[in-house]
CSV table of C-alpha atoms in Angstrom, one decimal:
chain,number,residue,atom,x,y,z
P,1,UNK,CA,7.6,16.7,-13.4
P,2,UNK,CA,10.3,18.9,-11.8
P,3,UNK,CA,13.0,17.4,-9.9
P,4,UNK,CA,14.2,19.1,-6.0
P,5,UNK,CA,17.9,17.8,-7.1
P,6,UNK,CA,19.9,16.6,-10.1
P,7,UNK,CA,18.8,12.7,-9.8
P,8,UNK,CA,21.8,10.2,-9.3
P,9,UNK,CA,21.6,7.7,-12.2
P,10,UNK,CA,21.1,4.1,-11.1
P,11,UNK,CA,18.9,1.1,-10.8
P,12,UNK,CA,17.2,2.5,-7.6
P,13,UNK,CA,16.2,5.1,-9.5
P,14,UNK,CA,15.2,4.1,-12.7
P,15,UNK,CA,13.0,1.3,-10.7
P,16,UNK,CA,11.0,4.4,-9.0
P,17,UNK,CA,10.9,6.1,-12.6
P,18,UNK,CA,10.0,3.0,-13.7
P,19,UNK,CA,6.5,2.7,-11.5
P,20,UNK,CA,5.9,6.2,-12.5
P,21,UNK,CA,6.2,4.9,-16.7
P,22,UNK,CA,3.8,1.9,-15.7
P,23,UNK,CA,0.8,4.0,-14.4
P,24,UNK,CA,1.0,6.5,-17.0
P,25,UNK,CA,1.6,4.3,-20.3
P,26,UNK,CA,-2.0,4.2,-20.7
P,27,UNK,CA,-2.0,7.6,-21.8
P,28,UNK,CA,0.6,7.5,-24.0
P,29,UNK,CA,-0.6,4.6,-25.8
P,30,UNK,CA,0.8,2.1,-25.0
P,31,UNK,CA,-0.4,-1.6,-26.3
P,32,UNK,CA,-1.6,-3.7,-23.7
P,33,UNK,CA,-4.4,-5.6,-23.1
P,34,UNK,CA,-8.1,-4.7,-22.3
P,35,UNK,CA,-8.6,-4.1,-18.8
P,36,UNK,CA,-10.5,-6.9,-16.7
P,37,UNK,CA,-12.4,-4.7,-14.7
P,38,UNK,CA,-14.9,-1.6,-15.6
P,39,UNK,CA,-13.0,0.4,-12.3
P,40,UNK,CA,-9.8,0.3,-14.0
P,41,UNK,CA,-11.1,2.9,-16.3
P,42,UNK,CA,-8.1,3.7,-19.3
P,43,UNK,CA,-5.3,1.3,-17.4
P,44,UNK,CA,-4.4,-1.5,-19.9
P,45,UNK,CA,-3.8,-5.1,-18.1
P,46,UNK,CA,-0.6,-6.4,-18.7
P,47,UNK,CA,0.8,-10.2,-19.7
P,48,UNK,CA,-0.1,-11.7,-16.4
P,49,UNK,CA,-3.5,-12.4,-14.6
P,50,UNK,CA,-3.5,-11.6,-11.3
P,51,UNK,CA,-3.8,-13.5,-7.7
P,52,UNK,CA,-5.0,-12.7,-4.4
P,53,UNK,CA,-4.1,-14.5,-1.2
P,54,UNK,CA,-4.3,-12.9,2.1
P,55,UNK,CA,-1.6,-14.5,5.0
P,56,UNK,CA,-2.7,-13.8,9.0
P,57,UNK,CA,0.3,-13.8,11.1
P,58,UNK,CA,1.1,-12.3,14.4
P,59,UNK,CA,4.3,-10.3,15.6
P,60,UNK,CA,5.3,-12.1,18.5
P,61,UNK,CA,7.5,-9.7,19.8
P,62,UNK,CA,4.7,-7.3,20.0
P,63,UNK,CA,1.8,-6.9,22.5
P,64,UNK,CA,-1.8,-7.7,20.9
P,65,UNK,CA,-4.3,-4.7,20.0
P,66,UNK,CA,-7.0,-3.6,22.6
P,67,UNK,CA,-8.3,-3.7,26.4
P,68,UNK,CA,-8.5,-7.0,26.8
P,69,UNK,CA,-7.0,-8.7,29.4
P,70,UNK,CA,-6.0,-12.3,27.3
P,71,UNK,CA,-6.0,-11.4,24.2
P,72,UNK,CA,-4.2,-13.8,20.9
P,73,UNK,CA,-0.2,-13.1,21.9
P,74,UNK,CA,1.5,-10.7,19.4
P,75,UNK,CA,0.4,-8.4,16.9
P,76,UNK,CA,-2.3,-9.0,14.6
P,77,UNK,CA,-0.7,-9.0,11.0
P,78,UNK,CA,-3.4,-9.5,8.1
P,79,UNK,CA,-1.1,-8.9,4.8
P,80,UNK,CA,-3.0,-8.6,1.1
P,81,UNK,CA,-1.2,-10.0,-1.7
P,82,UNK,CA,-1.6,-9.2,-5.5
P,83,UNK,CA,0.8,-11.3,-7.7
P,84,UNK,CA,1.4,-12.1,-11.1
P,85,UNK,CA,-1.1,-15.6,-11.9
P,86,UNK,CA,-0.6,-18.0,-14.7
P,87,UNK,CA,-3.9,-19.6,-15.4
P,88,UNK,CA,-6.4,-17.8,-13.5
P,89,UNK,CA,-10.2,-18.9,-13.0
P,90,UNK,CA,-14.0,-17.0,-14.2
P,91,UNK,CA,-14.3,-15.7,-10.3
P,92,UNK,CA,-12.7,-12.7,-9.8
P,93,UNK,CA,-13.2,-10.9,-6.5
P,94,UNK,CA,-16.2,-8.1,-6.3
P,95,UNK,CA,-15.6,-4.7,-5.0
P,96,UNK,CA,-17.9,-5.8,-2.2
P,97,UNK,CA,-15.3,-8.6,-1.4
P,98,UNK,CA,-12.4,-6.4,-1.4
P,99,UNK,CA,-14.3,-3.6,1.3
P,100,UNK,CA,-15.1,-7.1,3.5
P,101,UNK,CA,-11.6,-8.0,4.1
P,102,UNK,CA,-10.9,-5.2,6.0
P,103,UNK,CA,-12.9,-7.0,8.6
P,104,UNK,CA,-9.8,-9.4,9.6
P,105,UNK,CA,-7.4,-6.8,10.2
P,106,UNK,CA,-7.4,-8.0,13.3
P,107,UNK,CA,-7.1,-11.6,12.7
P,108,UNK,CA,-9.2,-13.9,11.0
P,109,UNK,CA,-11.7,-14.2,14.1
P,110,UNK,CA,-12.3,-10.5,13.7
P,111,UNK,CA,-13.7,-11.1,10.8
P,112,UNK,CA,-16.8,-11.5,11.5
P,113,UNK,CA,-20.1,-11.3,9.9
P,114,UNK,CA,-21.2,-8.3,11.0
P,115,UNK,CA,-18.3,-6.6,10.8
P,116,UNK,CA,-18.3,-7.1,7.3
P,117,UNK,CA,-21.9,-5.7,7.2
P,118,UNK,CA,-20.7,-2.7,8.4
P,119,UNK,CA,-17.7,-2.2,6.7
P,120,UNK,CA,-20.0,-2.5,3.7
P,121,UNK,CA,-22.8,0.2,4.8
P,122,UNK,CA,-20.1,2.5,5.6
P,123,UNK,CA,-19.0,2.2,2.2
P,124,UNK,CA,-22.6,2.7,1.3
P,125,UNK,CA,-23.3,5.6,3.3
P,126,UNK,CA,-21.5,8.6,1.5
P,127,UNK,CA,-23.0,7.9,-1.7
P,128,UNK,CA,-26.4,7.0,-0.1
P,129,UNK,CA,-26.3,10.3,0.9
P,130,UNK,CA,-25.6,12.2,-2.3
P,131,UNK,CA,-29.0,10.7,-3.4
P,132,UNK,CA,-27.1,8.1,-4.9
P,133,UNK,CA,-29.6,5.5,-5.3
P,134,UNK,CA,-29.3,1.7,-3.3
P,135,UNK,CA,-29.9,0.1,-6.3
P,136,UNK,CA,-26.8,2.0,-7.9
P,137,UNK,CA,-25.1,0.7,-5.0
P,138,UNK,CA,-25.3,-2.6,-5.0
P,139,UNK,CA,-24.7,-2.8,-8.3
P,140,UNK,CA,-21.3,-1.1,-7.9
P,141,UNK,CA,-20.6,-3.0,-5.1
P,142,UNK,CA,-21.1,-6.2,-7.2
P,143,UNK,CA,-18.7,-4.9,-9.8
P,144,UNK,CA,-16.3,-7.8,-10.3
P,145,UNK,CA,-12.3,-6.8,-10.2
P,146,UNK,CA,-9.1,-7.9,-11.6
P,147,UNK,CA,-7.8,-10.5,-8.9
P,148,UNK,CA,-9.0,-14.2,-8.4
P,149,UNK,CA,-8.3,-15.8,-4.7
P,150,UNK,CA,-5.7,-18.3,-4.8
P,151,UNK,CA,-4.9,-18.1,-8.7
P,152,UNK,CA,-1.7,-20.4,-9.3
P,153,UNK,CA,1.5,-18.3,-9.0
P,154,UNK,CA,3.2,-17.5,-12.7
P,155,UNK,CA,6.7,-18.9,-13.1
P,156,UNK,CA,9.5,-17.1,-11.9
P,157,UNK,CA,10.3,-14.0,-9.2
P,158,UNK,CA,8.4,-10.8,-9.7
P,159,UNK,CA,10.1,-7.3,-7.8
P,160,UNK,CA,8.3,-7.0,-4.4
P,161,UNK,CA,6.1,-3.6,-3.6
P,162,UNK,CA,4.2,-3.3,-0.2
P,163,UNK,CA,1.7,-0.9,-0.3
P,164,UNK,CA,1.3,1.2,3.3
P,165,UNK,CA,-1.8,3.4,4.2
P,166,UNK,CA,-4.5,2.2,2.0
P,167,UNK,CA,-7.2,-0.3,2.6
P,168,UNK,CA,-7.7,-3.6,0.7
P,169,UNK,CA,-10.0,-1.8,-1.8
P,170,UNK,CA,-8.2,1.3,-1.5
P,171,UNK,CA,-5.4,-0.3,-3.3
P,172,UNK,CA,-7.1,-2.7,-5.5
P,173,UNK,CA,-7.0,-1.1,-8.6
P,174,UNK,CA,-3.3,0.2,-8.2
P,175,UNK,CA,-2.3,-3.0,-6.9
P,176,UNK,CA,-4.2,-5.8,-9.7
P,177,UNK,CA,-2.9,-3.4,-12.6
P,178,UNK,CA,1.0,-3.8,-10.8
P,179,UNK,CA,0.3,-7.1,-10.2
P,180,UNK,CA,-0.5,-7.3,-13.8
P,181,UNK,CA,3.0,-6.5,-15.2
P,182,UNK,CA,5.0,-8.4,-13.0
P,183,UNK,CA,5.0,-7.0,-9.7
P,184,UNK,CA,4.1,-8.8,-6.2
P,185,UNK,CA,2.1,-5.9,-3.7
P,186,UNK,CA,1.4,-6.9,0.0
P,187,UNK,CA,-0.4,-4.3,1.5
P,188,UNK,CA,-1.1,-4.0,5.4
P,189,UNK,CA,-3.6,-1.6,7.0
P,190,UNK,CA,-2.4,0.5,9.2
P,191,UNK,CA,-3.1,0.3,13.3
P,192,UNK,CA,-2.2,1.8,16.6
P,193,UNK,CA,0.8,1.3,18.3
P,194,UNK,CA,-1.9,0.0,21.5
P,195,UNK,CA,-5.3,0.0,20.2
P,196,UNK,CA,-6.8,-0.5,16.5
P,197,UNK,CA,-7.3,3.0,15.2
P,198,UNK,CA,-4.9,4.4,13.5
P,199,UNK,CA,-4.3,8.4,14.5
P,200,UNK,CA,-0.9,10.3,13.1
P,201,UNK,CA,1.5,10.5,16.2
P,202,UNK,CA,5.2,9.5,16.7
P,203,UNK,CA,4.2,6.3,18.6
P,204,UNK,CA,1.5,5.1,15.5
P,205,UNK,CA,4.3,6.0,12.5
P,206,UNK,CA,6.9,4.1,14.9
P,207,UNK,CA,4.7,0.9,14.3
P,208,UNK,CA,3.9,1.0,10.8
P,209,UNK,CA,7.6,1.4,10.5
P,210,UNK,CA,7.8,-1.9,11.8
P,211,UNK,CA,4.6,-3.2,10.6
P,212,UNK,CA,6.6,-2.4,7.0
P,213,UNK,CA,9.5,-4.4,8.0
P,214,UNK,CA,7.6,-7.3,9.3
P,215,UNK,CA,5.6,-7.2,5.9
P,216,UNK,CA,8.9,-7.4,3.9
P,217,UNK,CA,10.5,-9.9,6.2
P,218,UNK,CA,7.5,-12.4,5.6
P,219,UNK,CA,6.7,-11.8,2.1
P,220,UNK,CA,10.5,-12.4,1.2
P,221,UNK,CA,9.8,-16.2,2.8
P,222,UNK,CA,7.6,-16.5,-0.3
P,223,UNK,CA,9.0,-18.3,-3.3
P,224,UNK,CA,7.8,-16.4,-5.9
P,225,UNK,CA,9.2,-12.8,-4.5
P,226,UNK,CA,12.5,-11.8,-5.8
P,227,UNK,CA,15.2,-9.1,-4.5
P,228,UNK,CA,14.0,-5.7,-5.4
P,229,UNK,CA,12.1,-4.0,-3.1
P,230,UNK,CA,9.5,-1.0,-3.8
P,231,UNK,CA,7.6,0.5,-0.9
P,232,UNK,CA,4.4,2.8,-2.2
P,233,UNK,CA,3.2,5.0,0.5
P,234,UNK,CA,-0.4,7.2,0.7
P,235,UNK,CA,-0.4,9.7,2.8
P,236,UNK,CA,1.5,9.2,6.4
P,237,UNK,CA,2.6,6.0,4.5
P,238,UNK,CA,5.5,7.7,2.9
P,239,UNK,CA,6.7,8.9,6.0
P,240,UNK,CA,7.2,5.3,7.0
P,241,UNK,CA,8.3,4.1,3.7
P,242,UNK,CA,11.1,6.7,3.7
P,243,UNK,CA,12.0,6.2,7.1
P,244,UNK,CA,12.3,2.1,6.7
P,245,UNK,CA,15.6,2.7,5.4
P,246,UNK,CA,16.8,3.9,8.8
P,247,UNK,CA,16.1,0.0,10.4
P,248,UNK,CA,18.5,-1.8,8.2
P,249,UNK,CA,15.9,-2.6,5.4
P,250,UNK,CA,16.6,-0.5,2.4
P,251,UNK,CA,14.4,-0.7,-1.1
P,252,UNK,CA,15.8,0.2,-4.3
P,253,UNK,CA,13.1,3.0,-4.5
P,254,UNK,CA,10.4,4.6,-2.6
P,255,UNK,CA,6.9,6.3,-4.1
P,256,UNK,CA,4.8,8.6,-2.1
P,257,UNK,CA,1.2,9.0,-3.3
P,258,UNK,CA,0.7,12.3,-1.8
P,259,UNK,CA,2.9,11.6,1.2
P,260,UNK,CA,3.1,13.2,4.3
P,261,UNK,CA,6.9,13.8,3.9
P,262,UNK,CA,6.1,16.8,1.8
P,263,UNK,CA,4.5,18.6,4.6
P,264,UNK,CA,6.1,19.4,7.9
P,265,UNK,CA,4.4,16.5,9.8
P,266,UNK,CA,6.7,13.9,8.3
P,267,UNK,CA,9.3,16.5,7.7
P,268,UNK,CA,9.4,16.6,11.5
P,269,UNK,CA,9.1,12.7,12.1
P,270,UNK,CA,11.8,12.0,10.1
P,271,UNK,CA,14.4,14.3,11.5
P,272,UNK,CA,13.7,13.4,14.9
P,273,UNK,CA,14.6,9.4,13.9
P,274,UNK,CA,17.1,10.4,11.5
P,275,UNK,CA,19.0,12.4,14.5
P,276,UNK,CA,18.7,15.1,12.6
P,277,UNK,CA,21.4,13.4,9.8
P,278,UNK,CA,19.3,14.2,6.2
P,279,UNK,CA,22.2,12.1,4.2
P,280,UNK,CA,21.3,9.2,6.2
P,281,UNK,CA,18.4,9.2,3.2
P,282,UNK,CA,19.7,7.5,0.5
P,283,UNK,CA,17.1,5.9,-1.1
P,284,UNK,CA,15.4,7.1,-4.8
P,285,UNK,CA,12.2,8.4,-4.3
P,286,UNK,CA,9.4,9.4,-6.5
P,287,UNK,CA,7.0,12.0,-5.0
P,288,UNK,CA,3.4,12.8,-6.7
P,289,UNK,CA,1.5,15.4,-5.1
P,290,UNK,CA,-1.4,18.0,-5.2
P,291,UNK,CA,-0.4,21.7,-5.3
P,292,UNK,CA,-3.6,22.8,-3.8
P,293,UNK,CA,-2.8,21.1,-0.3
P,294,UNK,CA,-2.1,24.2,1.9
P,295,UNK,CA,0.1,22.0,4.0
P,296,UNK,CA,3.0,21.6,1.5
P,297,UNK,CA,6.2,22.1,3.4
P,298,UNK,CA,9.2,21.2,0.7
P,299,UNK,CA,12.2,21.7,3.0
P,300,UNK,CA,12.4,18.5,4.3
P,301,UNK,CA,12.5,16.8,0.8
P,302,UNK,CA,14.9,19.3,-0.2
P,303,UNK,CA,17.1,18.4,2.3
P,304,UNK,CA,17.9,14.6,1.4
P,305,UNK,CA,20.7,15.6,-0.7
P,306,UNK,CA,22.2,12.2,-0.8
P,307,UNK,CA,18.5,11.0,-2.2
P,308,UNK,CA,17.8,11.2,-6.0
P,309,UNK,CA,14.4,12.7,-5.9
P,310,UNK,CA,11.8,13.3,-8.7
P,311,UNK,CA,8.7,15.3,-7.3
């Protein structure tokens, strides 16, 4: 690792550092125990089982997604949730399960059956494609994971993470190996600021700015979900998971998976709402990235001098 400044010692920090430790203490040996799913490859489990719940809500102080004339009032809100379980059952969720909940990320009555269909032959497709045969497939697709729906919460309250950017299996492994030592992760697709698909554009980030805060908001209701706050962001998720701060809800650390706020996009994004003020960044932040991506623009990160950074 090489850090852009001289990081400020403090709990912020060391709770970014901290996420970093977790995912690589596989590697370094550390004791754990065996992992509960072949996807998790080297990743050791750790003390808890995991849960999986999903909560549909709607932000009614935005408009609802699409053309139509009467849609369901406010914003369609499906959050994931991984948490730490006590006693967990023999069912854990398949792979196939976690590319099928995609389907009600626009409200449970989205998720329809063919919709799931789909989302599950799009899956299928790539590696179809690559000769990969169907049997191979399915057999992945039946590949049971970490997480078991509904688990009973462990005792206590775990740090809180949302995850922005990823899809429901996207983040699964990530996300049932966190859950695993102790952290809660809601995760939230990301949509539009008018219609479903999500394209990079000031108006889309603006939303999953507030699609973050709404997550946080409602996950903080829950009583299992204690005061520190972690937001993970892939890709044009770091951009809003940096510039979350900015609304009045601050975490005690950020991690960018590849963020866009290394490259001039986010740079960009986050000076316009910033008002061009880089101290107004205060928050630690962790950023992991490629050095093959030809887009890597550093000045931006270089600029939050009031932000311990580890890149």
């Amino acid at each position: 690792m090489t850090s852009s400044s001289v990081p400020v010692p403090g709990a912020g920090h060391r709770f970014a550092l901290a996420l970093l430790l977790l995912a690589a203490c596989h590697a370094a040996g550390g004791v754990g125990l065996q992992p509960p799913s072949p996807l998790w490859g080297g990743l050791e489990s750790g003390r808890y089982r995991v849960g999986l719940s999903l909560l549909f809500e709607r932000d009614t102080t935005r408009p609802a997604l699409g053309p139509d004339s009467a849609p369901p009032p406010g914003r369609p809100m499906q959050i994931v949730v991984w948490y730490p379980a006590g006693a967990a059952g023999d069912r854990p969720v398949t792979l196939r399960q976690y590319i099928e909940l995609s389907a009600g990320a626009l409200g449970p009555d989205s998720a329809t059956a063919e919709r799931r269909r789909r989302l599950v032959e799009g899956f299928a497709s790539e590696p179809r494609s690559n000769g990969i045969a169907q049997s191979a497939v399915d057999s992945l697709l039946g590949t049971p994971m970490g997480a078991v729906v509904d688990a009973p919460p462990a005792g206590g309250r775990f740090p809180l993470l949302v995850f922005l950017h990823a899809s429901p299996w996207g983040a699964s492994v990530m996300s049932e190996y966190l859950a695993s030592h102790g952290f809660v992760v809601a995760a939230i697709e990301s949509k539009g600021a008018r219609e479903a698909p999500y394209r990079l554009s000031r108006a889309n980030l603006d939303a999953m700015v507030r699609d973050a805060g709404f997550t946080v908001t409602r996950m903080r209701r829950e009583p299992f979900v204690g005061e520190l706050l972690g937001i993970i962001g892939m890709s044009n998720g770091a951009i809003a998971a940096v510039a979350l701060q900015l609304g009045g809800i601050v975490p005690q650390a950020v991690v960018s998976l590849d963020g866009g706020i290394g490259e001039q996009a986010g740079g960009s994004y986050l000076g316009s709402v910033s008002g061009a003020v880089a101290t107004r960044f205060t928050v630690p932040l962790l950023h992991l990235y490629t050095p093959d991506n030809r887009y890597l623009d550093f000045q931006y990160l270089r600029s939050y001098q009031a932000a311990p950074r580890t890149m």
